[in-house]
Short mmCIF file of C-alpha atoms and ligand atoms in Angstrom, two decimals:
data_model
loop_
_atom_site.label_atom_id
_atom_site.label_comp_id
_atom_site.label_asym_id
_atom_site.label_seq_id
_atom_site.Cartn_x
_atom_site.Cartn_y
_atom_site.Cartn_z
CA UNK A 1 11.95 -30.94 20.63
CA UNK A 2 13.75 -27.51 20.03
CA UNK A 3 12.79 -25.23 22.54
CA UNK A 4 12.21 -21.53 21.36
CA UNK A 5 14.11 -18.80 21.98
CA UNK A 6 13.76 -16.51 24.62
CA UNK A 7 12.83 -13.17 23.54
CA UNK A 8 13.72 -9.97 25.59
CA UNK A 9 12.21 -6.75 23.87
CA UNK A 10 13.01 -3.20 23.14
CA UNK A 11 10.51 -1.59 22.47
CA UNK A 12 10.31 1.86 20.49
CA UNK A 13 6.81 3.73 20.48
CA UNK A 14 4.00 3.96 23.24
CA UNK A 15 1.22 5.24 20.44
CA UNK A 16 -1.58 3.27 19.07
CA UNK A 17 0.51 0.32 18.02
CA UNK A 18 3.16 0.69 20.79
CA UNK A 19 0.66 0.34 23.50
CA UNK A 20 -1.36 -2.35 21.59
CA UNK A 21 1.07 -4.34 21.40
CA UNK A 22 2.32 -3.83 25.32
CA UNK A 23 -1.60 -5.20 25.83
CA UNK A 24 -1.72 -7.99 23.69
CA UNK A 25 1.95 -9.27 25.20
CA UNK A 26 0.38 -9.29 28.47
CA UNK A 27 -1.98 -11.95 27.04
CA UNK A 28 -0.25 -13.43 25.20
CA UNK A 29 1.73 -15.47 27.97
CA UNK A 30 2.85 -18.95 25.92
CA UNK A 31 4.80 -16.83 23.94
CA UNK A 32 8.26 -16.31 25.55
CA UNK A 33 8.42 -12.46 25.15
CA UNK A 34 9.14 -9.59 27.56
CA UNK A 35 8.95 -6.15 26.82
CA UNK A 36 12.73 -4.50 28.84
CA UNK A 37 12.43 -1.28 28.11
CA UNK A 38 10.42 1.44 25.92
CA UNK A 39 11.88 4.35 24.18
CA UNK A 40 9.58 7.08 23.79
CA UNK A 41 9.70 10.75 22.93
CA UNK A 42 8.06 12.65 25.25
CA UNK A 43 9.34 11.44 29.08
CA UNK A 44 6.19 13.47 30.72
CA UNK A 45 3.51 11.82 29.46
CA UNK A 46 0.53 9.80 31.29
CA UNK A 47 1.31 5.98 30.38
CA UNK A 48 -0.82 3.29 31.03
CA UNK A 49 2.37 1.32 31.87
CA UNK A 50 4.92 1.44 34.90
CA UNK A 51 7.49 4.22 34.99
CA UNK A 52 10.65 2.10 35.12
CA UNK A 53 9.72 0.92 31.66
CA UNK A 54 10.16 4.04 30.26
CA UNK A 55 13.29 6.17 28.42
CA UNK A 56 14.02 8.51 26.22
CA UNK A 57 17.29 7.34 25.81
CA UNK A 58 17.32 5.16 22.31
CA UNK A 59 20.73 3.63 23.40
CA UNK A 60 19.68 2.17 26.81
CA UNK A 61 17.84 -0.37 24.49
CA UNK A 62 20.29 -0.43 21.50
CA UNK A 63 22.95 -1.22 23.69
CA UNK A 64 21.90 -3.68 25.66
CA UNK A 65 22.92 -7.08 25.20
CA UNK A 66 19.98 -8.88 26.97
CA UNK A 67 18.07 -7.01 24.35
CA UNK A 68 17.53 -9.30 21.51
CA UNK A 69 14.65 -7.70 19.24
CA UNK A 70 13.97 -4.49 18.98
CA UNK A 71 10.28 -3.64 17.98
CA UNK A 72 10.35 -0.21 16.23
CA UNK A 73 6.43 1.31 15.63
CA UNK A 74 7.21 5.24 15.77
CA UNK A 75 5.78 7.60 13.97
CA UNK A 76 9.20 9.61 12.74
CA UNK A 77 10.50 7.62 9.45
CA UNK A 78 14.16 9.37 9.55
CA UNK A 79 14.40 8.50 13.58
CA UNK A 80 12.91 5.24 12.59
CA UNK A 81 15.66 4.03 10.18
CA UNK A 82 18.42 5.67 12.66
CA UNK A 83 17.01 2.98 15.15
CA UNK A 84 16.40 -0.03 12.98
CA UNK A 85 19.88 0.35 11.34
CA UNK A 86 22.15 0.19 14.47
CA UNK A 87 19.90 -2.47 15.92
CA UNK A 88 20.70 -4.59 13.18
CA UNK A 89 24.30 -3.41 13.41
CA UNK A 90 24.14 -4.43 16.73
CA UNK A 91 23.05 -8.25 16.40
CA UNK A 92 19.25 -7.87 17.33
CA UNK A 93 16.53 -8.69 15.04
CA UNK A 94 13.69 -6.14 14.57
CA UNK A 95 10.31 -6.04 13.93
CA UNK A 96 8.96 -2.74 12.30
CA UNK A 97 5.37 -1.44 11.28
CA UNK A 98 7.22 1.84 9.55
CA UNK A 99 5.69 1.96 5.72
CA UNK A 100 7.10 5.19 5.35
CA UNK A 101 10.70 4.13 6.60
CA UNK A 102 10.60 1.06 4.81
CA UNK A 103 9.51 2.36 1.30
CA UNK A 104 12.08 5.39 1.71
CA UNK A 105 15.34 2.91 2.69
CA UNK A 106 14.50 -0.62 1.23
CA UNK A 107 17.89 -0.78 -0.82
CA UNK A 108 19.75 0.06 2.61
CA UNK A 109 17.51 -2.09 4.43
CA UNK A 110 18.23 -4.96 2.27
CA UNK A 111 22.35 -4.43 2.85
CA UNK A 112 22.29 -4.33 6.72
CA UNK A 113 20.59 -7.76 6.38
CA UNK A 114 22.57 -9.09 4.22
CA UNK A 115 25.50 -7.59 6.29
CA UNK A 116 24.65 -8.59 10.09
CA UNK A 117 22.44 -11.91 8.97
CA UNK A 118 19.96 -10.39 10.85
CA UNK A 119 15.84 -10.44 10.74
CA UNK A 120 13.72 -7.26 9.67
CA UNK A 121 10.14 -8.14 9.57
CA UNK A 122 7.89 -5.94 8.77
CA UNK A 123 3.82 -7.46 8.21
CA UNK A 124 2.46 -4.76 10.24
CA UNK A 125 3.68 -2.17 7.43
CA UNK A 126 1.18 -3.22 4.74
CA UNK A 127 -2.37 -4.11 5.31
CA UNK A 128 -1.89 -4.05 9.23
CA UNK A 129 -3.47 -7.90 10.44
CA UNK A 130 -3.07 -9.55 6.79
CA UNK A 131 -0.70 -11.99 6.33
CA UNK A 132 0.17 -10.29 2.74
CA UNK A 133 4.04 -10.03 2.77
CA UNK A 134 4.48 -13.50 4.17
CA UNK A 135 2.22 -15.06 1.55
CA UNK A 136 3.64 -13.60 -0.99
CA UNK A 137 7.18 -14.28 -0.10
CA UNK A 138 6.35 -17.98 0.64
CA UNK A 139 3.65 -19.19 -1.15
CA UNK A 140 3.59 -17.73 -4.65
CA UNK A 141 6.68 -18.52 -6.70
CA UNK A 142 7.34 -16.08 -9.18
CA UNK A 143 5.67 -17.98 -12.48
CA UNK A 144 2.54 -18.66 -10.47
CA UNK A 145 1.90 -14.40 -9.68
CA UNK A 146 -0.32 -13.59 -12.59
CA UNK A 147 -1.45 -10.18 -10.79
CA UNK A 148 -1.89 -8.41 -7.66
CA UNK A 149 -4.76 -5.99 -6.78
CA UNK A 150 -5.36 -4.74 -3.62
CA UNK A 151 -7.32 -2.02 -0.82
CA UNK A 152 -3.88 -0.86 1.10
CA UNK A 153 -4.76 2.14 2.39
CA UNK A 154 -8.01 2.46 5.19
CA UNK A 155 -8.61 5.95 5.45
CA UNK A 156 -9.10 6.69 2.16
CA UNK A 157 -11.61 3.84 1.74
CA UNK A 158 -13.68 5.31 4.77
CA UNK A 159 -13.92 8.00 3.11
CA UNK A 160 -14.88 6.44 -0.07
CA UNK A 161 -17.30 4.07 1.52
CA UNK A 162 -19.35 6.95 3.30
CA UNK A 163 -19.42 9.25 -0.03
CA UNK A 164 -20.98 6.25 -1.97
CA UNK A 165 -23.25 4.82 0.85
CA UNK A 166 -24.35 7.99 2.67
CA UNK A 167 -24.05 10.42 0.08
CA UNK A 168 -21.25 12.70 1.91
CA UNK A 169 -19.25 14.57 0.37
CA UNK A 170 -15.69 14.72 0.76
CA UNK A 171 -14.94 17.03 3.56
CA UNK A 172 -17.51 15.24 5.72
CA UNK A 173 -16.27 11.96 5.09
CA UNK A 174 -12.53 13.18 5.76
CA UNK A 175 -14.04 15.01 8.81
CA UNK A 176 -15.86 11.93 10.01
CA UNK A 177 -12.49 9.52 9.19
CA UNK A 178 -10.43 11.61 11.54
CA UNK A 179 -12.93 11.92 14.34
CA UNK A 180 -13.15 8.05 14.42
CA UNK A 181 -9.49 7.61 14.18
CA UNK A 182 -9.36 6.56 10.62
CA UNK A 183 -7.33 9.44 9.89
CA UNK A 184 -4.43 10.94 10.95
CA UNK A 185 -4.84 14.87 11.80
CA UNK A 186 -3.02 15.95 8.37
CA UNK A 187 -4.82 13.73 6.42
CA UNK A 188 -2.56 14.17 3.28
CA UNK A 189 -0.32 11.32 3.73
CA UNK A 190 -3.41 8.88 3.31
CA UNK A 191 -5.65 11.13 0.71
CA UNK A 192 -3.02 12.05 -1.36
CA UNK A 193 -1.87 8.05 -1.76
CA UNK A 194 1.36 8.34 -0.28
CA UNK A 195 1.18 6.12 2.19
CA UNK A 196 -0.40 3.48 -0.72
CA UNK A 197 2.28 3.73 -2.64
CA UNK A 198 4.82 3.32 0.45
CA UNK A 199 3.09 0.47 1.15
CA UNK A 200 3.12 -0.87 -2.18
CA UNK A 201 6.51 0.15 -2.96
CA UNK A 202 8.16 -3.08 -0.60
CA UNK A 203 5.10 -5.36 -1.45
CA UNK A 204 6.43 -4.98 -5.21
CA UNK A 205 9.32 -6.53 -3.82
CA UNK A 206 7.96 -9.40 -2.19
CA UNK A 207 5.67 -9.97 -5.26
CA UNK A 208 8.52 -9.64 -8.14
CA UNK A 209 11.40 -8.58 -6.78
CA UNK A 210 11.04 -4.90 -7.55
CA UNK A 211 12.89 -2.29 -5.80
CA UNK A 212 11.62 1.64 -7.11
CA UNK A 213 11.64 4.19 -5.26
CA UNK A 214 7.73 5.30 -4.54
CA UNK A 215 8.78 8.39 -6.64
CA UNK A 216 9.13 6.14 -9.56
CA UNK A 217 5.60 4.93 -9.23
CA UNK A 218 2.67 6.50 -11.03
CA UNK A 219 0.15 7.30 -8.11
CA UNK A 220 -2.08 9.42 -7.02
CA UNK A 221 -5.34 9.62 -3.83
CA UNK A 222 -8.90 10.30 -3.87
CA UNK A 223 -8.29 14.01 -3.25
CA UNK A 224 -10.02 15.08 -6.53
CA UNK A 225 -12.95 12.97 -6.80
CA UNK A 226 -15.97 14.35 -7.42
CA UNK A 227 -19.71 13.48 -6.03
CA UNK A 228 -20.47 13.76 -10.08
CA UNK A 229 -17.63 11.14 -10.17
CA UNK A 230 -19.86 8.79 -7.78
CA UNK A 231 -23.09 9.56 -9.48
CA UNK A 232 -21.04 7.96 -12.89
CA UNK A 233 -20.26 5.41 -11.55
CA UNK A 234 -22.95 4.53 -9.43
CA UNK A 235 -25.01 4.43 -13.09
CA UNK A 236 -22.68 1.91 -14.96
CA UNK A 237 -23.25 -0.09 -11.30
CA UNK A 238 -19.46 -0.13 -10.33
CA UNK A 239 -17.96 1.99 -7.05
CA UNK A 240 -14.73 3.49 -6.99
CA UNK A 241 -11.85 2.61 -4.48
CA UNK A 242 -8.16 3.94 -4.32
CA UNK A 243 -6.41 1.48 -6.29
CA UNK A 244 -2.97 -0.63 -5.86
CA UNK A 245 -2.16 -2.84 -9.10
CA UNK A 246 0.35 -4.90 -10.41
CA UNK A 247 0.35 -7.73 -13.35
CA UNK A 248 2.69 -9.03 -15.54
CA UNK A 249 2.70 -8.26 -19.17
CA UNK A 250 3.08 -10.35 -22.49
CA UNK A 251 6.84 -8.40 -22.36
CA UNK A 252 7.48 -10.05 -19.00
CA UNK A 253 7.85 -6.72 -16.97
CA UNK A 254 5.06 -5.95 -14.67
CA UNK A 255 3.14 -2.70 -14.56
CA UNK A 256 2.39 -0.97 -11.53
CA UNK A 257 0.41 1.43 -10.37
CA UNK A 258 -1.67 3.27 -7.55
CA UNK A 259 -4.78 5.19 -8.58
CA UNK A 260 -8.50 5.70 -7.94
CA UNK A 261 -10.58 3.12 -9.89
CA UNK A 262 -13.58 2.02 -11.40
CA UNK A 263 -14.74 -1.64 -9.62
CA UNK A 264 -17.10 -3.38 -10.93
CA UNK A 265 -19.65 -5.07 -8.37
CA UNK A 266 -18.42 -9.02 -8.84
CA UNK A 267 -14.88 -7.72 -7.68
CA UNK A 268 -14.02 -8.89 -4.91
CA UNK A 269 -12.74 -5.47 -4.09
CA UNK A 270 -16.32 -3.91 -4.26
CA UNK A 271 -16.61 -5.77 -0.74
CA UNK A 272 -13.79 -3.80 1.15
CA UNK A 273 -15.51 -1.36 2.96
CA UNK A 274 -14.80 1.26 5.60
CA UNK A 275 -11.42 0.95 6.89
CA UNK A 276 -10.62 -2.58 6.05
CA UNK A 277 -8.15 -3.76 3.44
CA UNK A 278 -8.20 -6.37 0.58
CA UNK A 279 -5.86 -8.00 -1.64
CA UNK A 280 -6.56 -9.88 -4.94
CA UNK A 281 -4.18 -12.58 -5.85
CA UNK A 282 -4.68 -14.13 -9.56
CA UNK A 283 -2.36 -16.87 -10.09
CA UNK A 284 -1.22 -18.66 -13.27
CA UNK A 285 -3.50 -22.01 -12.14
CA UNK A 286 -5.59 -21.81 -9.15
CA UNK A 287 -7.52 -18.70 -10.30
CA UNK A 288 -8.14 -15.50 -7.43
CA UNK A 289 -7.73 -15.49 -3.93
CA UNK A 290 -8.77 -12.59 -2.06
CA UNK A 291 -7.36 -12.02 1.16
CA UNK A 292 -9.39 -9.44 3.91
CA UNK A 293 -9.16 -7.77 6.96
CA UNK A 294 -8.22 -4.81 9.09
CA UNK A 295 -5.64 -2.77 7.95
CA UNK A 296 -5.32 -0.29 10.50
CA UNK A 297 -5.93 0.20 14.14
CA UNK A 298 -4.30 -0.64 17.42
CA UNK A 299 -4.58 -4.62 18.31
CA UNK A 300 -4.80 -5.51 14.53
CA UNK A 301 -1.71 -4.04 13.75
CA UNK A 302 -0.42 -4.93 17.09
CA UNK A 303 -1.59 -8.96 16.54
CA UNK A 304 1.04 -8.81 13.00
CA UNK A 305 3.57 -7.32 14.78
CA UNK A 306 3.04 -9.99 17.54
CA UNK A 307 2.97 -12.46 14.28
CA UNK A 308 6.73 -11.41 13.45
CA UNK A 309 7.97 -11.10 17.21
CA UNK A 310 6.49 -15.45 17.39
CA UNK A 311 8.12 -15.85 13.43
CA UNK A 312 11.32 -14.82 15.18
CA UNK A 313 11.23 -18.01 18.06
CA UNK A 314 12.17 -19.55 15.39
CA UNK A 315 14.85 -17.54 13.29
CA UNK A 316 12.27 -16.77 10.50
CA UNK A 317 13.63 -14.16 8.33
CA UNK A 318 12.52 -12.81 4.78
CA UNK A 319 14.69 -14.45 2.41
CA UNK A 320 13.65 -12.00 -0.67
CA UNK A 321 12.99 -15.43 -2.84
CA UNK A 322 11.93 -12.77 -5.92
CA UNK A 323 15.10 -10.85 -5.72
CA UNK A 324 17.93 -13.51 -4.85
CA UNK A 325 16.27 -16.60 -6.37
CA UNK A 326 14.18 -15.66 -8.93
CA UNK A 327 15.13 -12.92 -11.66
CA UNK A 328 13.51 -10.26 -10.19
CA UNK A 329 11.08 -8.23 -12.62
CA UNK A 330 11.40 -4.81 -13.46
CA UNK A 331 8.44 -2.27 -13.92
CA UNK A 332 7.61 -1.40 -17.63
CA UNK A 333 6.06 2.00 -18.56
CA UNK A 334 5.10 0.30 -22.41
CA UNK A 335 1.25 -0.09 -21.70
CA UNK A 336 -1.70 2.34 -21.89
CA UNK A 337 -4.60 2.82 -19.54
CA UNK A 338 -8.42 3.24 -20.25
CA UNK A 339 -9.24 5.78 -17.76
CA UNK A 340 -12.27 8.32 -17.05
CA UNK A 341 -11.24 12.13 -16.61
CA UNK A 342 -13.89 15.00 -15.14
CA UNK A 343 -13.23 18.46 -15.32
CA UNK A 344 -14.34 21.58 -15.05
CA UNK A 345 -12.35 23.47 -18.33
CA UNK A 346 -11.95 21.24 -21.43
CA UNK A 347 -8.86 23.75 -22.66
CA UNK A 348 -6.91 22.14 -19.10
CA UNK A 349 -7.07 18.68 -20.89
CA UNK A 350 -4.79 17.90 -23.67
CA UNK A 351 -7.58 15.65 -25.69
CA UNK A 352 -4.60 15.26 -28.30
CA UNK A 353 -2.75 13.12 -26.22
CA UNK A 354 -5.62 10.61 -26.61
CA UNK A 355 -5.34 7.78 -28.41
CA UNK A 356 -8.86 7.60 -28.90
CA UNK A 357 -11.93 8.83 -27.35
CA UNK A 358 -14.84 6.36 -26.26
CA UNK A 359 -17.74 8.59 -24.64
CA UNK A 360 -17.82 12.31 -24.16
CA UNK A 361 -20.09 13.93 -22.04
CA UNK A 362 -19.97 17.56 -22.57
CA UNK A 363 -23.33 18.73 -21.70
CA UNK A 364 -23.40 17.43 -17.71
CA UNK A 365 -22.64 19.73 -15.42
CA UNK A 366 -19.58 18.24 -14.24
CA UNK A 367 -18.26 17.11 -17.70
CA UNK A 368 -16.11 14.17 -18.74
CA UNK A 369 -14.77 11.63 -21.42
CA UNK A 370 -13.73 7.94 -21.04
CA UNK A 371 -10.45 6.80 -23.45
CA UNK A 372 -7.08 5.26 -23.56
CA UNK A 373 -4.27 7.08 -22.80
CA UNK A 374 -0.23 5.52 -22.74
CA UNK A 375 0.90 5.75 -19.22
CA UNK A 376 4.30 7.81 -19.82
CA UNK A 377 2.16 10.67 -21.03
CA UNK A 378 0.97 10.09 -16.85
CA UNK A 379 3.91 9.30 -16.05
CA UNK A 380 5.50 12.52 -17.19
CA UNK A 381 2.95 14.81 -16.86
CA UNK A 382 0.49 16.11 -13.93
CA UNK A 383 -2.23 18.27 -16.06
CA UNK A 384 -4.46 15.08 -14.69
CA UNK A 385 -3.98 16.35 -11.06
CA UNK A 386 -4.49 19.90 -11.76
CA UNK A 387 -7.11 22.16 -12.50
CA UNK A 388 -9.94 20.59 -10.57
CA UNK A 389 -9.61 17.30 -12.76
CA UNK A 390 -10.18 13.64 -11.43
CA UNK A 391 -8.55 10.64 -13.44
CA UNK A 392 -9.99 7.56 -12.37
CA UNK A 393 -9.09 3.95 -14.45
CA UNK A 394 -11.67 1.98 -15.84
CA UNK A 395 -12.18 -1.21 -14.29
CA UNK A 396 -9.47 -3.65 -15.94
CA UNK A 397 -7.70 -0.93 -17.15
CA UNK A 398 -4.30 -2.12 -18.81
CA UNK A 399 -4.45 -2.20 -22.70
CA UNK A 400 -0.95 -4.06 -24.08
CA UNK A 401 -1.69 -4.75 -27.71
CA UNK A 402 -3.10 -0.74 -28.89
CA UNK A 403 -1.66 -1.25 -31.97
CA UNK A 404 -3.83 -4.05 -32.65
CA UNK A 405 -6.74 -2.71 -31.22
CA UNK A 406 -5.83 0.94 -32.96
CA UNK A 407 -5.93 -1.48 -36.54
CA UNK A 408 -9.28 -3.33 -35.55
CA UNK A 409 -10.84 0.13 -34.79
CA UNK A 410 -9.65 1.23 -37.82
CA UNK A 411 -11.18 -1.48 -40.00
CA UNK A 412 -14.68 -0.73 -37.70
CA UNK A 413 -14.53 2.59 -38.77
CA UNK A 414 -14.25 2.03 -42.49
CA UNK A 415 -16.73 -0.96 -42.78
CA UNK A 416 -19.02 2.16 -40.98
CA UNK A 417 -19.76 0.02 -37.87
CA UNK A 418 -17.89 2.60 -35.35
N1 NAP B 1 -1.92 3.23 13.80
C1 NAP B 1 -2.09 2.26 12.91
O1 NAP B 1 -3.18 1.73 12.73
C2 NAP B 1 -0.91 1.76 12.13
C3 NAP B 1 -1.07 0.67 11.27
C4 NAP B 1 0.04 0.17 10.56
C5 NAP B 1 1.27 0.80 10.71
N2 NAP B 1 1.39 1.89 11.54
C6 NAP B 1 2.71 2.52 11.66
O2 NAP B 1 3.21 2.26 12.97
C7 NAP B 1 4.01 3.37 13.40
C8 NAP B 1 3.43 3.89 14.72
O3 NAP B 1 2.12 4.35 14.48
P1 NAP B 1 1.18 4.81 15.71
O4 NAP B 1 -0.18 5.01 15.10
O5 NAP B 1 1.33 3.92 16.86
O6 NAP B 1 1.81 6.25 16.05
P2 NAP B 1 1.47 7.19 17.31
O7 NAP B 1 0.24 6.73 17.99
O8 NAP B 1 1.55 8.60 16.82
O9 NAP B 1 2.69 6.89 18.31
C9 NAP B 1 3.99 7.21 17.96
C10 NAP B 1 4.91 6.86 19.10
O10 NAP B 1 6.26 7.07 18.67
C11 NAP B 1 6.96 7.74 19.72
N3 NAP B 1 8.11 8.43 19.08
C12 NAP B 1 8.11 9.35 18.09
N4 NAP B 1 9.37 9.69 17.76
C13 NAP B 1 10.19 8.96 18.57
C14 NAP B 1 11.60 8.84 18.72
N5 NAP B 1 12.43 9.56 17.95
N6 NAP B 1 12.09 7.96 19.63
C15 NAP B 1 11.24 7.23 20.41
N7 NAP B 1 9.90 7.30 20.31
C16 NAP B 1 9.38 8.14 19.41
C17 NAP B 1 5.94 8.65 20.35
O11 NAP B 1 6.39 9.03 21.63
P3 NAP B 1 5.47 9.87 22.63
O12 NAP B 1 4.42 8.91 23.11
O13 NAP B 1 6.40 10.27 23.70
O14 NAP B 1 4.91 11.00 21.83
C18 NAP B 1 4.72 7.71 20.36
O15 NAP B 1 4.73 6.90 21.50
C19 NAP B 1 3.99 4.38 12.28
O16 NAP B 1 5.11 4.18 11.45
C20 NAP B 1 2.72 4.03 11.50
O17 NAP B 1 2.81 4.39 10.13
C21 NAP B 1 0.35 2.37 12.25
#
């Protein structure tokens, strides 16, 4: 039998993962892993660990031949891809949990492996303990990935949760996320969706073979939802959760998106609560799967980080099957999205841009409409962000065939039925 290789660790960050990781190594004695040496910022610092562990020095570890993998989980994305880089460059493998890093460099990324031959893994990144990126890259061939829905972000779904089941409002829910550690202290990483689109940025890739910058996404958080919002949708029986989506179209691109949305209570997604994270997977034969867990926090991220570091015994690397083997997908902007819009001021919202109106609600105190609007006018404009106004999408949002539907409404209209 082959016998593994021998691990010997540099380890970057002493923070919540950092130090859940150093805890769950020292359990986790079959595997043959030892951390060398940590690099961390701040030398004076009280660490549960030994002294001689610690630097400050980032090439004591880089250049250090016993060191063969260097696990990078700090929290400074520019420092982070200085580090990973020049490992790579260096011959080690590395294991990262940097969403931020990783959404910002994938392109380079992908060239230093390609380059040096060797592994970046990177589970901990997305959905902290799921086994998302792996799945994806492994198990669903390209034909069989109908669509992908998922709960990436667990602050913002706190938050969520304790507005709909305890009546908060915002602030106190963001308050309440932070004190438990939910949240970091400048929240607007997670609330604004930044850190869902990171994360969804490299999961396009493992899904379809995407690579877009998370500039070229259409996102946005939760920061403009209402109470009124919840009271809506509490009445139609559906909850609202910050959004990732992807599915393929009849034109063979795939439209993505992050954005707060309508869920209906038989979606599997209406069961993510609090800070844990879901993913929906609807494949061309076998139906949904729904994958669920923790997607934040110290030993969960720390036990997918672990996950890579044991993947690595055995030379497992991320062989991009989407982008080299498959032809990759590209995203198409060519749909249109049924989505709900509140506001405050109906002269702030373009209701030309429309291409129909379903329900108006101008007499509530908070007002709003429901219709279908194309996603470049979205794309290309931010009017839905400003002023005080929420967008959310209704549940199964993407319309492909308005025309169609534009015709059939049409016909309604003159047989006096609409
Ligand atoms: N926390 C989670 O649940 C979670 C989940 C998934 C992914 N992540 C990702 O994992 C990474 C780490 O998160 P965290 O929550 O563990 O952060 P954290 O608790 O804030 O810890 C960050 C660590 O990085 C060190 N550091 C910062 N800049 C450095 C540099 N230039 N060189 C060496 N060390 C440096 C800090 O050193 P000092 O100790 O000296 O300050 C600290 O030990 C982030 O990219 C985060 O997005 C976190």
């Amino acid at each position: 039998m082959e016998t593994h290789k021998q691990l010997t660790i540099g380890l970057f960050g002493f923070g919540v993962v950092g130090e859940g990781l150093y805890k769950v190594l020292q359990q986790t004695s079959s595997l043959k892993a030892t951390i060398k040496k940590v690099c961390i910022k701040n030398y004076g610092k009280k660490r549960n660990a030994p002294a001689s562990l610690f630097t400050t020095d980032k090439n004591e570890l880089l250049n250090d031949r016993d060191i063969n993998v260097i696990v990078e989980v700090i929290d400074d994305a520019e420092a982070a891809f200085q580090i990973v880089s020049t490992a790579l460059q260096n011959g080690k493998d590395v294991v990262s949990a940097s969403k931020k890093m990783i959404a910002e460099n994938l392109p380079a990324l992908l060239k230093f492996q390609q380059k040096t031959g060797q592994s970046l893994l990177y589970e901990a990144a997305a959905c902290a303990s799921i086994p998302v990126i792996r799945n994806l890259e492994e198990y669903y061939d390209n034909d069989l990935l109908h669509s992908i829905k998922a709960i990436v972000n667990g602050s913002t779904n706190f938050i969520l949760t304790k507005i709909f089941e305890e009546g908060l409002d915002f602030k106190q829910a963001l308050v309440l996320a932070q004190q438990l550690g939910f949240a970091e202290s400048n929240p607007a990483l997670d609330v604004g969706g930044y850190d869902a689109v990171n994360k969804w940025t490299f999961l396009l890739t493992h899904a379809y073979g995407i690579i877009e910058s998370p500039d070229n996404i259409l996102f946005n958080g939760i920061q403009n939802i209402h109470a009124a919002d919840a009271v809506v949708a509490k009445s139609k029986n559906q909850v609202i959760k910050l959004v990732a989506q992807a599915q393929k179209l009849k034109n063979g691109k795939v439209a993505a998106f992050v954005l707060p949305q309508f869920v209906k209570q038989d979606d599997h997604l209406s069961f993510v609560k609090n800070e844990y994270n879901g993913v929906v997977i609807e494949s061309g034969f076998a139906d949904k799967q729904f994958f669920y867990g923790k997607g934040a926090g110290s030993f969960p991220t720390a036990s997918a980080v672990l996950s890579d570091i044991s993947a690595l015994r055995y030379q497992y690397k991320y062989e991009y099957k989407k982008l080299y083997h498959h032809q990759p997908h590209t995203l198409s902007d060519e749909i249109f999205l049924r989505v709900f819009i509140s506001f405050d001021d109906i002269t702030k919202v373009p209701r030309g841009k429309f291409e129909w109106i379903e329900e108006w609600h101008a007499q509530e105190e908070r007002k709003y409409l429901v219709g279908v609007i194309s996603f470049t006018e979205l794309k290309e404009n931010d009017w839905w962000k400003q002023n005080n106004t929420s967008l959310i999408v209704a549940a199964d949002p993407v319309i492909e065939d308005i025309e169609i539907r534009k015709l059939k409404k049409k016909s309604l209209q003159l047989a006096g039925i609409l």
